[in-house]
Short mmCIF file of C-alpha atoms in Angstrom, two decimals:
data_model
loop_
_atom_site.label_atom_id
_atom_site.label_comp_id
_atom_site.label_asym_id
_atom_site.label_seq_id
_atom_site.Cartn_x
_atom_site.Cartn_y
_atom_site.Cartn_z
CA ILE A 259 4.32 16.20 -6.08
CA LEU A 260 6.12 13.08 -7.25
CA ASN A 261 7.13 10.36 -4.84
CA VAL A 262 10.62 8.91 -4.97
CA GLU A 263 11.04 6.31 -2.29
CA GLN A 264 14.12 4.54 -1.13
CA SER A 265 14.34 1.44 1.00
CA PRO A 266 15.54 0.52 3.43
CA GLN A 267 15.97 3.79 5.27
CA SER A 268 19.12 2.47 6.94
CA LEU A 269 21.25 -0.60 6.73
CA HIS A 270 23.96 -2.03 8.96
CA VAL A 271 26.25 -4.66 7.47
CA GLN A 272 29.55 -6.29 8.30
CA GLU A 273 32.67 -5.65 6.27
CA GLY A 274 32.72 -8.07 3.36
CA ASP A 275 28.94 -8.42 3.11
CA SER A 276 27.24 -7.62 -0.16
CA THR A 277 24.17 -5.46 -0.01
CA ASN A 278 21.56 -3.80 -2.16
CA PHE A 279 18.89 -1.16 -1.86
CA THR A 280 15.99 0.11 -3.87
CA CYS A 281 14.79 3.35 -5.39
CA SER A 282 11.17 3.52 -6.57
CA PHE A 283 9.99 6.29 -8.85
CA PRO A 284 7.08 7.11 -11.17
CA SER A 285 7.13 5.15 -14.41
CA SER A 286 5.63 8.02 -16.42
CA ASN A 287 7.51 11.04 -17.81
CA PHE A 288 10.81 9.32 -17.10
CA TYR A 289 13.96 11.03 -18.33
CA ALA A 290 16.77 9.78 -16.10
CA LEU A 291 17.58 8.24 -12.75
CA HIS A 292 20.59 9.49 -10.81
CA TRP A 293 22.43 7.82 -7.95
CA TYR A 294 24.56 9.80 -5.51
CA ARG A 295 26.79 8.91 -2.61
CA TRP A 296 26.61 11.36 0.28
CA GLU A 297 29.08 11.16 3.13
CA THR A 298 28.37 12.98 6.36
CA ALA A 299 29.53 16.61 6.35
CA LYS A 300 30.26 16.45 2.64
CA SER A 301 28.20 17.13 -0.49
CA PRO A 302 26.51 14.53 -2.71
CA GLU A 303 28.86 12.84 -5.17
CA ALA A 304 27.53 11.46 -8.44
CA LEU A 305 27.70 7.69 -8.94
CA PHE A 306 25.53 6.90 -11.96
CA VAL A 307 23.14 8.45 -14.44
CA MET A 308 20.80 5.92 -16.00
CA THR A 309 18.50 6.63 -18.89
CA LEU A 310 17.47 3.42 -20.65
CA ASN A 311 15.27 0.62 -19.43
CA GLY A 312 17.48 -2.35 -18.64
CA ASP A 313 20.55 -0.15 -18.14
CA GLU A 314 23.25 -1.60 -15.93
CA LYS A 315 26.12 0.53 -14.71
CA LYS A 316 29.19 -0.44 -12.71
CA LYS A 317 31.85 1.49 -10.85
CA GLY A 318 34.27 -0.71 -8.95
CA ARG A 319 32.31 -2.74 -6.43
CA ILE A 320 29.15 -0.68 -6.92
CA SER A 321 26.63 -1.40 -9.65
CA ALA A 322 23.10 -0.32 -10.48
CA THR A 323 20.22 -1.56 -12.60
CA LEU A 324 17.22 0.27 -13.98
CA ASN A 325 13.65 -0.78 -14.76
CA THR A 326 11.71 2.20 -16.11
CA LYS A 327 8.57 0.22 -16.93
CA GLU A 328 7.96 -0.74 -13.33
CA GLY A 329 9.72 2.28 -11.87
CA TYR A 330 12.61 0.99 -9.80
CA SER A 331 16.37 0.93 -9.65
CA TYR A 332 18.63 -1.24 -7.53
CA LEU A 333 22.04 -0.28 -6.21
CA TYR A 334 24.39 -3.14 -5.31
CA ILE A 335 27.58 -3.03 -3.30
CA LYS A 336 29.74 -6.12 -3.45
CA GLY A 337 32.03 -6.86 -0.51
CA SER A 338 31.16 -3.76 1.52
CA GLN A 339 34.02 -1.84 3.10
CA PRO A 340 33.89 0.65 5.99
CA GLU A 341 34.64 3.44 3.51
CA ASP A 342 31.37 2.63 1.73
CA SER A 343 29.51 3.96 4.77
CA ALA A 344 27.43 6.87 3.50
CA THR A 345 23.91 7.81 2.50
CA TYR A 346 23.00 6.70 -1.01
CA LEU A 347 20.54 9.01 -2.72
CA CYS A 348 18.58 8.49 -5.86
CA ALA A 349 17.02 11.29 -7.90
CA PHE A 350 14.35 11.01 -10.57
CA ARG A 351 14.48 13.47 -13.43
CA ASP A 352 11.29 13.92 -15.41
CA ASN A 353 10.68 15.14 -18.95
CA PHE A 354 10.13 18.65 -17.64
CA ASN A 355 13.69 18.89 -16.31
CA LYS A 356 12.61 18.60 -12.71
CA PHE A 357 14.52 16.56 -10.17
CA TYR A 358 12.97 14.71 -7.25
CA PHE A 359 15.23 13.21 -4.63
CA GLY A 360 14.53 10.25 -2.38
CA SER A 361 15.35 10.47 1.32
CA GLY A 362 18.31 8.14 0.94
CA THR A 363 19.49 4.83 2.36
CA LYS A 364 22.02 5.26 5.13
CA LEU A 365 24.60 2.47 4.98
CA ASN A 366 26.86 1.66 7.90
CA VAL A 367 29.59 -0.92 7.30
CA LYS A 368 31.16 -2.30 10.46
CA PRO A 369 34.80 -3.42 10.37
CA ASP B 207 40.69 23.31 -7.21
CA THR B 208 37.15 23.06 -5.90
CA ALA B 209 34.72 22.47 -8.75
CA VAL B 210 31.66 24.01 -7.10
CA SER B 211 32.24 26.34 -4.18
CA GLN B 212 29.85 28.13 -1.87
CA THR B 213 30.37 30.95 0.57
CA PRO B 214 29.86 31.23 3.40
CA LYS B 215 29.87 27.72 4.80
CA TYR B 216 27.96 28.83 7.87
CA LEU B 217 25.64 31.79 8.21
CA VAL B 218 23.95 32.80 11.43
CA THR B 219 21.64 35.77 11.29
CA GLN B 220 18.62 37.40 12.87
CA MET B 221 15.06 37.08 11.67
CA GLY B 222 14.13 39.86 9.28
CA ASN B 223 17.60 40.35 7.86
CA ASP B 224 18.55 40.08 4.19
CA LYS B 225 21.41 37.77 3.28
CA SER B 226 23.13 36.25 0.26
CA ILE B 227 24.87 32.97 -0.39
CA LYS B 228 27.36 32.84 -3.24
CA CYS B 229 28.03 29.93 -5.57
CA GLU B 230 30.75 29.58 -8.17
CA GLN B 231 31.61 26.72 -10.51
CA ASN B 232 34.79 26.37 -12.52
CA LEU B 233 33.62 23.43 -14.62
CA GLY B 234 32.37 25.45 -17.57
CA HIS B 235 28.87 24.10 -16.97
CA ASP B 236 25.80 25.69 -18.49
CA THR B 237 23.28 25.08 -15.74
CA MET B 238 23.37 25.83 -12.04
CA TYR B 239 20.92 24.93 -9.29
CA TRP B 240 19.98 25.76 -5.73
CA TYR B 241 18.63 23.11 -3.40
CA LYS B 242 17.31 23.27 0.12
CA GLN B 243 17.81 20.34 2.46
CA ASP B 244 14.78 20.34 4.68
CA SER B 245 14.39 19.18 8.26
CA LYS B 246 13.70 15.63 7.09
CA LYS B 247 16.98 15.67 5.13
CA PHE B 248 15.20 15.74 1.76
CA LEU B 249 16.85 17.68 -1.03
CA LYS B 250 14.36 19.92 -2.81
CA ILE B 251 15.20 21.95 -5.87
CA MET B 252 14.57 25.67 -5.59
CA PHE B 253 15.92 27.15 -8.81
CA SER B 254 17.97 26.32 -11.83
CA TYR B 255 19.59 28.69 -14.34
CA ASN B 256 20.65 27.89 -17.87
CA ASN B 257 22.62 30.54 -19.76
CA LYS B 258 21.34 33.19 -17.37
CA GLU B 259 17.73 32.22 -17.84
CA LEU B 260 15.59 30.87 -15.04
CA ILE B 261 14.20 27.61 -16.37
CA ILE B 262 12.79 25.99 -13.28
CA ASN B 263 11.29 27.98 -10.47
CA GLU B 264 9.76 25.80 -7.83
CA THR B 265 7.12 27.20 -5.52
CA VAL B 266 9.50 28.97 -3.20
CA PRO B 267 8.61 32.25 -1.49
CA ASN B 268 9.49 35.31 -3.53
CA ARG B 269 11.76 36.38 -0.68
CA PHE B 270 14.23 34.04 -2.35
CA SER B 271 15.76 35.27 -5.57
CA PRO B 272 18.57 33.79 -7.62
CA LYS B 273 21.01 36.16 -9.26
CA SER B 274 23.41 35.07 -11.98
CA PRO B 275 26.00 37.71 -12.91
CA ASP B 276 27.63 35.28 -15.34
CA LYS B 277 27.59 31.61 -16.33
CA ALA B 278 29.95 30.61 -13.55
CA HIS B 279 27.98 32.15 -10.69
CA LEU B 280 24.52 31.71 -9.24
CA ASN B 281 23.96 33.57 -6.00
CA LEU B 282 20.96 33.14 -3.72
CA HIS B 283 19.49 36.24 -2.12
CA ILE B 284 17.06 35.91 0.73
CA ASN B 285 15.05 38.85 2.00
CA SER B 286 13.28 39.17 5.35
CA LEU B 287 14.64 35.93 6.72
CA GLU B 288 12.28 33.75 8.74
CA LEU B 289 12.94 31.02 11.29
CA GLY B 290 11.74 28.40 8.81
CA ASP B 291 14.47 29.37 6.38
CA SER B 292 17.02 27.65 8.60
CA ALA B 293 18.39 24.78 6.56
CA VAL B 294 21.39 23.66 4.55
CA TYR B 295 21.43 25.12 1.06
CA PHE B 296 23.32 23.35 -1.69
CA CYS B 297 24.42 24.75 -5.01
CA ALA B 298 25.04 22.42 -7.95
CA SER B 299 25.95 22.62 -11.63
CA SER B 300 25.59 20.44 -14.68
CA GLN B 301 26.66 20.55 -18.30
CA ASP B 302 23.45 21.29 -20.20
CA ILE B 303 19.97 20.53 -19.05
CA ASP B 304 18.61 20.42 -22.59
CA ARG B 305 20.95 17.77 -23.96
CA GLU B 306 19.69 14.43 -25.16
CA VAL B 307 22.20 12.70 -22.94
CA SER B 308 21.47 13.08 -19.27
CA ASP B 309 24.11 14.76 -17.27
CA THR B 310 25.31 14.69 -13.72
CA GLN B 311 25.07 17.41 -11.13
CA TYR B 312 28.13 18.40 -9.17
CA PHE B 313 27.31 19.73 -5.75
CA GLY B 314 28.92 22.40 -3.64
CA PRO B 315 29.74 21.78 0.03
CA GLY B 316 26.56 23.39 1.31
CA THR B 317 25.82 26.47 3.41
CA ARG B 318 24.22 25.97 6.79
CA LEU B 319 21.90 28.90 7.43
CA THR B 320 20.62 29.47 10.95
CA VAL B 321 18.00 32.13 11.54
CA LEU B 322 17.60 33.20 15.17
#
């Protein structure tokens, strides 16, 4: 069983703060790393799919980087807003088409 | 229009019963998945189907069986329900699991199953 770990488990920030969290995954048999945003009582919503070492993706105030050699990805949120409050999930996809999800980082942005 | 839909949203049933959860996607995707969200809130893949073929079958009990009548549907049948089957089950779909370019999964709203 592969380990995909996310840290921190939860995060409380003030509106306007910038924040980042980490997803760690195995560096072998890497195929892709997915980031999802998951609001309470809704279903996961795709943010990024990252495949190449050194990849950087950006969507509005949210960006992500990928290091496949050391097995980590960072997700950054610039100028957090209350509507950013959600759980951010990462998922590691291996060369055998299997997906392994982390437990998520729960972000709470206070107005 | 909802891209990936599941029915029912809530399902409460007695231990020992047989039940089904339906999933439909209108995205024209080739691959569909079933996930179980466990008590620790982890998402764990149960099955995926590509062009009506089962391509990943995780070590789930054989009481669980996916049924795909066509490319747009992947239903989950559960026989002899047990208390431990209580969970939220999510359906998802993606374009093509065998492509060079990685794709994104689109999730349904989830079905909360409660076994009494």
